[in-house]
GROMACS .gro file of C-alpha atoms in nm:
model
  217
    1UNK     CA    1   3.554   6.835 -12.152
    2UNK     CA    2   3.633   6.460 -12.177
    3UNK     CA    3   3.961   6.371 -12.141
    4UNK     CA    4   4.119   6.140 -12.421
    5UNK     CA    5   4.246   5.812 -12.283
    6UNK     CA    6   4.331   5.615 -12.584
    7UNK     CA    7   4.661   5.499 -12.610
    8UNK     CA    8   4.806   5.167 -12.758
    9UNK     CA    9   4.975   4.943 -12.543
   10UNK     CA   10   5.310   4.913 -12.530
   11UNK     CA   11   5.358   5.227 -12.665
   12UNK     CA   12   5.641   5.392 -12.452
   13UNK     CA   13   5.824   5.033 -12.441
   14UNK     CA   14   5.837   5.025 -12.817
   15UNK     CA   15   5.966   5.378 -12.845
   16UNK     CA   16   6.226   5.303 -12.533
   17UNK     CA   17   6.342   5.018 -12.777
   18UNK     CA   18   6.355   5.219 -13.119
   19UNK     CA   19   6.584   5.451 -12.935
   20UNK     CA   20   6.808   5.175 -12.771
   21UNK     CA   21   6.861   5.007 -13.061
   22UNK     CA   22   6.927   5.351 -13.262
   23UNK     CA   23   7.194   5.443 -13.001
   24UNK     CA   24   7.361   5.050 -13.028
   25UNK     CA   25   7.425   5.094 -13.402
   26UNK     CA   26   7.515   5.442 -13.358
   27UNK     CA   27   7.788   5.368 -13.124
   28UNK     CA   28   7.880   5.047 -13.353
   29UNK     CA   29   7.902   5.260 -13.655
   30UNK     CA   30   8.132   5.481 -13.455
   31UNK     CA   31   8.349   5.198 -13.361
   32UNK     CA   32   8.373   5.036 -13.703
   33UNK     CA   33   8.364   5.376 -13.936
   34UNK     CA   34   8.356   5.285 -14.305
   35UNK     CA   35   8.267   4.921 -14.188
   36UNK     CA   36   8.009   5.038 -13.956
   37UNK     CA   37   7.718   4.944 -14.208
   38UNK     CA   38   7.838   4.589 -14.255
   39UNK     CA   39   7.927   4.596 -13.860
   40UNK     CA   40   7.565   4.657 -13.759
   41UNK     CA   41   7.423   4.464 -13.997
   42UNK     CA   42   7.650   4.140 -13.828
   43UNK     CA   43   7.576   4.228 -13.499
   44UNK     CA   44   7.348   4.045 -13.243
   45UNK     CA   45   7.124   4.296 -13.075
   46UNK     CA   46   7.196   4.322 -12.690
   47UNK     CA   47   6.975   4.155 -12.465
   48UNK     CA   48   6.878   4.457 -12.235
   49UNK     CA   49   6.755   4.633 -12.549
   50UNK     CA   50   6.552   4.328 -12.728
   51UNK     CA   51   6.412   4.307 -12.382
   52UNK     CA   52   6.227   4.630 -12.420
   53UNK     CA   53   6.111   4.516 -12.738
   54UNK     CA   54   5.938   4.173 -12.615
   55UNK     CA   55   5.829   4.347 -12.301
   56UNK     CA   56   5.618   4.600 -12.616
   57UNK     CA   57   5.498   4.248 -12.756
   58UNK     CA   58   5.417   4.148 -12.414
   59UNK     CA   59   5.208   4.414 -12.356
   60UNK     CA   60   5.032   4.448 -12.632
   61UNK     CA   61   4.895   4.094 -12.695
   62UNK     CA   62   4.742   4.181 -12.274
   63UNK     CA   63   4.666   4.528 -12.406
   64UNK     CA   64   4.455   4.323 -12.687
   65UNK     CA   65   4.282   4.125 -12.464
   66UNK     CA   66   4.157   4.414 -12.235
   67UNK     CA   67   4.041   4.588 -12.541
   68UNK     CA   68   3.816   4.328 -12.575
   69UNK     CA   69   3.667   4.409 -12.299
   70UNK     CA   70   3.595   4.765 -12.336
   71UNK     CA   71   3.184   4.889 -12.283
   72UNK     CA   72   3.044   5.164 -12.140
   73UNK     CA   73   3.093   5.012 -11.787
   74UNK     CA   74   3.421   4.842 -11.824
   75UNK     CA   75   3.682   5.147 -11.932
   76UNK     CA   76   4.041   5.038 -12.028
   77UNK     CA   77   4.366   5.254 -12.015
   78UNK     CA   78   4.741   5.160 -12.149
   79UNK     CA   79   5.051   5.307 -12.106
   80UNK     CA   80   4.985   5.606 -11.840
   81UNK     CA   81   5.241   5.782 -11.678
   82UNK     CA   82   5.324   5.853 -11.344
   83UNK     CA   83   5.332   6.187 -11.254
   84UNK     CA   84   5.704   6.339 -11.163
   85UNK     CA   85   5.821   6.004 -11.254
   86UNK     CA   86   6.034   5.808 -11.552
   87UNK     CA   87   5.783   5.547 -11.434
   88UNK     CA   88   5.432   5.427 -11.615
   89UNK     CA   89   5.177   5.173 -11.553
   90UNK     CA   90   5.098   4.929 -11.814
   91UNK     CA   91   4.686   4.906 -11.792
   92UNK     CA   92   4.456   5.055 -11.625
   93UNK     CA   93   4.144   4.917 -11.597
   94UNK     CA   94   3.816   5.091 -11.431
   95UNK     CA   95   3.524   4.850 -11.328
   96UNK     CA   96   3.165   4.927 -11.150
   97UNK     CA   97   3.385   4.732 -10.850
   98UNK     CA   98   3.694   4.927 -10.879
   99UNK     CA   99   3.965   5.034 -11.069
  100UNK     CA  100   4.294   4.701 -11.121
  101UNK     CA  101   4.646   4.821 -11.195
  102UNK     CA  102   4.804   4.571 -11.410
  103UNK     CA  103   5.150   4.511 -11.463
  104UNK     CA  104   5.261   4.272 -11.750
  105UNK     CA  105   5.566   4.054 -11.771
  106UNK     CA  106   5.667   3.872 -12.051
  107UNK     CA  107   5.809   3.556 -11.948
  108UNK     CA  108   5.889   3.257 -12.087
  109UNK     CA  109   5.947   2.861 -11.871
  110UNK     CA  110   5.769   2.772 -11.577
  111UNK     CA  111   5.539   2.992 -11.469
  112UNK     CA  112   5.673   3.206 -11.132
  113UNK     CA  113   5.513   3.079 -10.810
  114UNK     CA  114   5.463   3.218 -10.410
  115UNK     CA  115   5.666   3.115 -10.165
  116UNK     CA  116   5.601   3.151  -9.764
  117UNK     CA  117   5.931   3.218  -9.544
  118UNK     CA  118   5.936   3.250  -9.155
  119UNK     CA  119   5.609   3.242  -8.997
  120UNK     CA  120   5.677   3.104  -8.665
  121UNK     CA  121   5.999   3.242  -8.549
  122UNK     CA  122   6.044   3.454  -8.767
  123UNK     CA  123   5.790   3.711  -8.956
  124UNK     CA  124   5.605   3.556  -9.226
  125UNK     CA  125   5.714   3.666  -9.551
  126UNK     CA  126   5.570   3.627  -9.896
  127UNK     CA  127   5.839   3.589 -10.217
  128UNK     CA  128   5.725   3.539 -10.609
  129UNK     CA  129   5.979   3.367 -10.743
  130UNK     CA  130   6.095   3.257 -11.095
  131UNK     CA  131   6.306   2.952 -11.205
  132UNK     CA  132   6.460   3.023 -10.871
  133UNK     CA  133   6.527   3.354 -10.867
  134UNK     CA  134   6.303   3.607 -10.625
  135UNK     CA  135   6.123   3.843 -10.834
  136UNK     CA  136   5.927   3.999 -10.505
  137UNK     CA  137   6.072   4.364 -10.656
  138UNK     CA  138   5.785   4.285 -10.910
  139UNK     CA  139   5.508   4.258 -10.667
  140UNK     CA  140   5.693   4.571 -10.515
  141UNK     CA  141   5.630   4.785 -10.795
  142UNK     CA  142   5.294   4.689 -10.863
  143UNK     CA  143   5.207   4.812 -10.531
  144UNK     CA  144   5.372   5.142 -10.604
  145UNK     CA  145   5.159   5.207 -10.869
  146UNK     CA  146   4.868   5.109 -10.690
  147UNK     CA  147   4.927   5.358 -10.429
  148UNK     CA  148   4.945   5.598 -10.660
  149UNK     CA  149   4.542   5.495 -10.780
  150UNK     CA  150   4.456   5.493 -10.464
  151UNK     CA  151   4.599   5.838 -10.420
  152UNK     CA  152   4.411   5.956 -10.725
  153UNK     CA  153   4.045   5.836 -10.672
  154UNK     CA  154   4.017   5.823 -10.267
  155UNK     CA  155   3.794   5.562 -10.135
  156UNK     CA  156   3.729   5.362 -10.486
  157UNK     CA  157   3.879   4.970 -10.416
  158UNK     CA  158   4.209   4.974 -10.643
  159UNK     CA  159   4.356   4.621 -10.723
  160UNK     CA  160   4.700   4.487 -10.874
  161UNK     CA  161   4.742   4.263 -11.045
  162UNK     CA  162   5.100   4.108 -11.218
  163UNK     CA  163   4.994   3.940 -11.535
  164UNK     CA  164   5.294   3.676 -11.728
  165UNK     CA  165   5.264   3.622 -12.051
  166UNK     CA  166   5.389   3.302 -12.224
  167UNK     CA  167   5.550   3.141 -11.906
  168UNK     CA  168   5.385   2.811 -11.884
  169UNK     CA  169   5.128   2.779 -11.614
  170UNK     CA  170   5.041   2.411 -11.664
  171UNK     CA  171   4.729   2.178 -11.736
  172UNK     CA  172   4.538   2.336 -11.406
  173UNK     CA  173   4.682   2.688 -11.350
  174UNK     CA  174   4.592   2.862 -11.030
  175UNK     CA  175   4.626   3.216 -10.986
  176UNK     CA  176   4.773   3.283 -10.676
  177UNK     CA  177   4.870   3.651 -10.427
  178UNK     CA  178   5.169   3.765 -10.318
  179UNK     CA  179   5.133   4.093 -10.039
  180UNK     CA  180   4.782   4.108 -10.157
  181UNK     CA  181   4.932   4.164 -10.550
  182UNK     CA  182   4.754   3.863 -10.807
  183UNK     CA  183   4.935   3.712 -11.046
  184UNK     CA  184   4.779   3.532 -11.349
  185UNK     CA  185   4.761   3.470 -11.732
  186UNK     CA  186   4.653   3.712 -11.993
  187UNK     CA  187   4.268   3.426 -11.985
  188UNK     CA  188   4.247   3.451 -11.667
  189UNK     CA  189   4.303   3.862 -11.621
  190UNK     CA  190   4.012   3.849 -11.859
  191UNK     CA  191   3.789   3.661 -11.626
  192UNK     CA  192   3.928   3.862 -11.319
  193UNK     CA  193   3.862   4.158 -11.424
  194UNK     CA  194   3.474   4.149 -11.670
  195UNK     CA  195   3.348   3.927 -11.346
  196UNK     CA  196   3.046   4.058 -11.283
  197UNK     CA  197   3.009   4.248 -10.930
  198UNK     CA  198   2.784   4.515 -10.771
  199UNK     CA  199   2.870   4.843 -10.844
  200UNK     CA  200   3.018   5.085 -10.623
  201UNK     CA  201   3.176   5.339 -10.834
  202UNK     CA  202   3.068   5.581 -11.141
  203UNK     CA  203   3.299   5.428 -11.394
  204UNK     CA  204   3.282   5.715 -11.609
  205UNK     CA  205   3.386   6.011 -11.341
  206UNK     CA  206   3.622   5.755 -11.217
  207UNK     CA  207   3.776   5.696 -11.532
  208UNK     CA  208   3.786   6.057 -11.625
  209UNK     CA  209   3.993   6.118 -11.329
  210UNK     CA  210   4.202   5.878 -11.347
  211UNK     CA  211   4.320   5.993 -11.689
  212UNK     CA  212   4.392   6.371 -11.622
  213UNK     CA  213   4.594   6.243 -11.342
  214UNK     CA  214   4.757   5.989 -11.490
  215UNK     CA  215   4.869   6.083 -11.894
  216UNK     CA  216   4.921   5.899 -12.211
  217UNK     CA  217   5.286   5.821 -12.162
   0.00000   0.00000   0.00000
């Protein structure tokens, strides 16, 4: 029997946002007693809480674009839980040419960039930089997700992608890769996933295998 692989993008992030918001409001009410309702109304949301809502919106935007590609030859899954972990995978797309593991980040301002250090005396190191900050840990996170998928699907090609929503990529955007992970924007992501490739896998079989291994979050 086929596994139900449908899940709305951003579901778990939105759920976490609502949980944190409720906890924040409960603490405020407990602190202010009879004035708790007023204190909640006048208080700004904590940035760490608001980030979950922003992340959910970013996942929903990318998920909607990917859903537009879904067909018999392209299977799209959202918000899949990694077994024995609290982590989840934002999007998984199964195409005839392989499996795409996509992590969505909603960053504003200038688009991220690649920086290469070393290479002559020191070992060559590739970094992901956003607004002057080292964000290479995001690449490492995708690589861990890719490893989980490769363990599940064996010899099937698996590709890792970081998709940045709302970043300013300029008039002539150029995608790049950091340590093998593609860094792109939503429109480019859709083009990469849907491009014509020589079929190498049975999409239905692999999608079923993934859906069983990575349940809905």
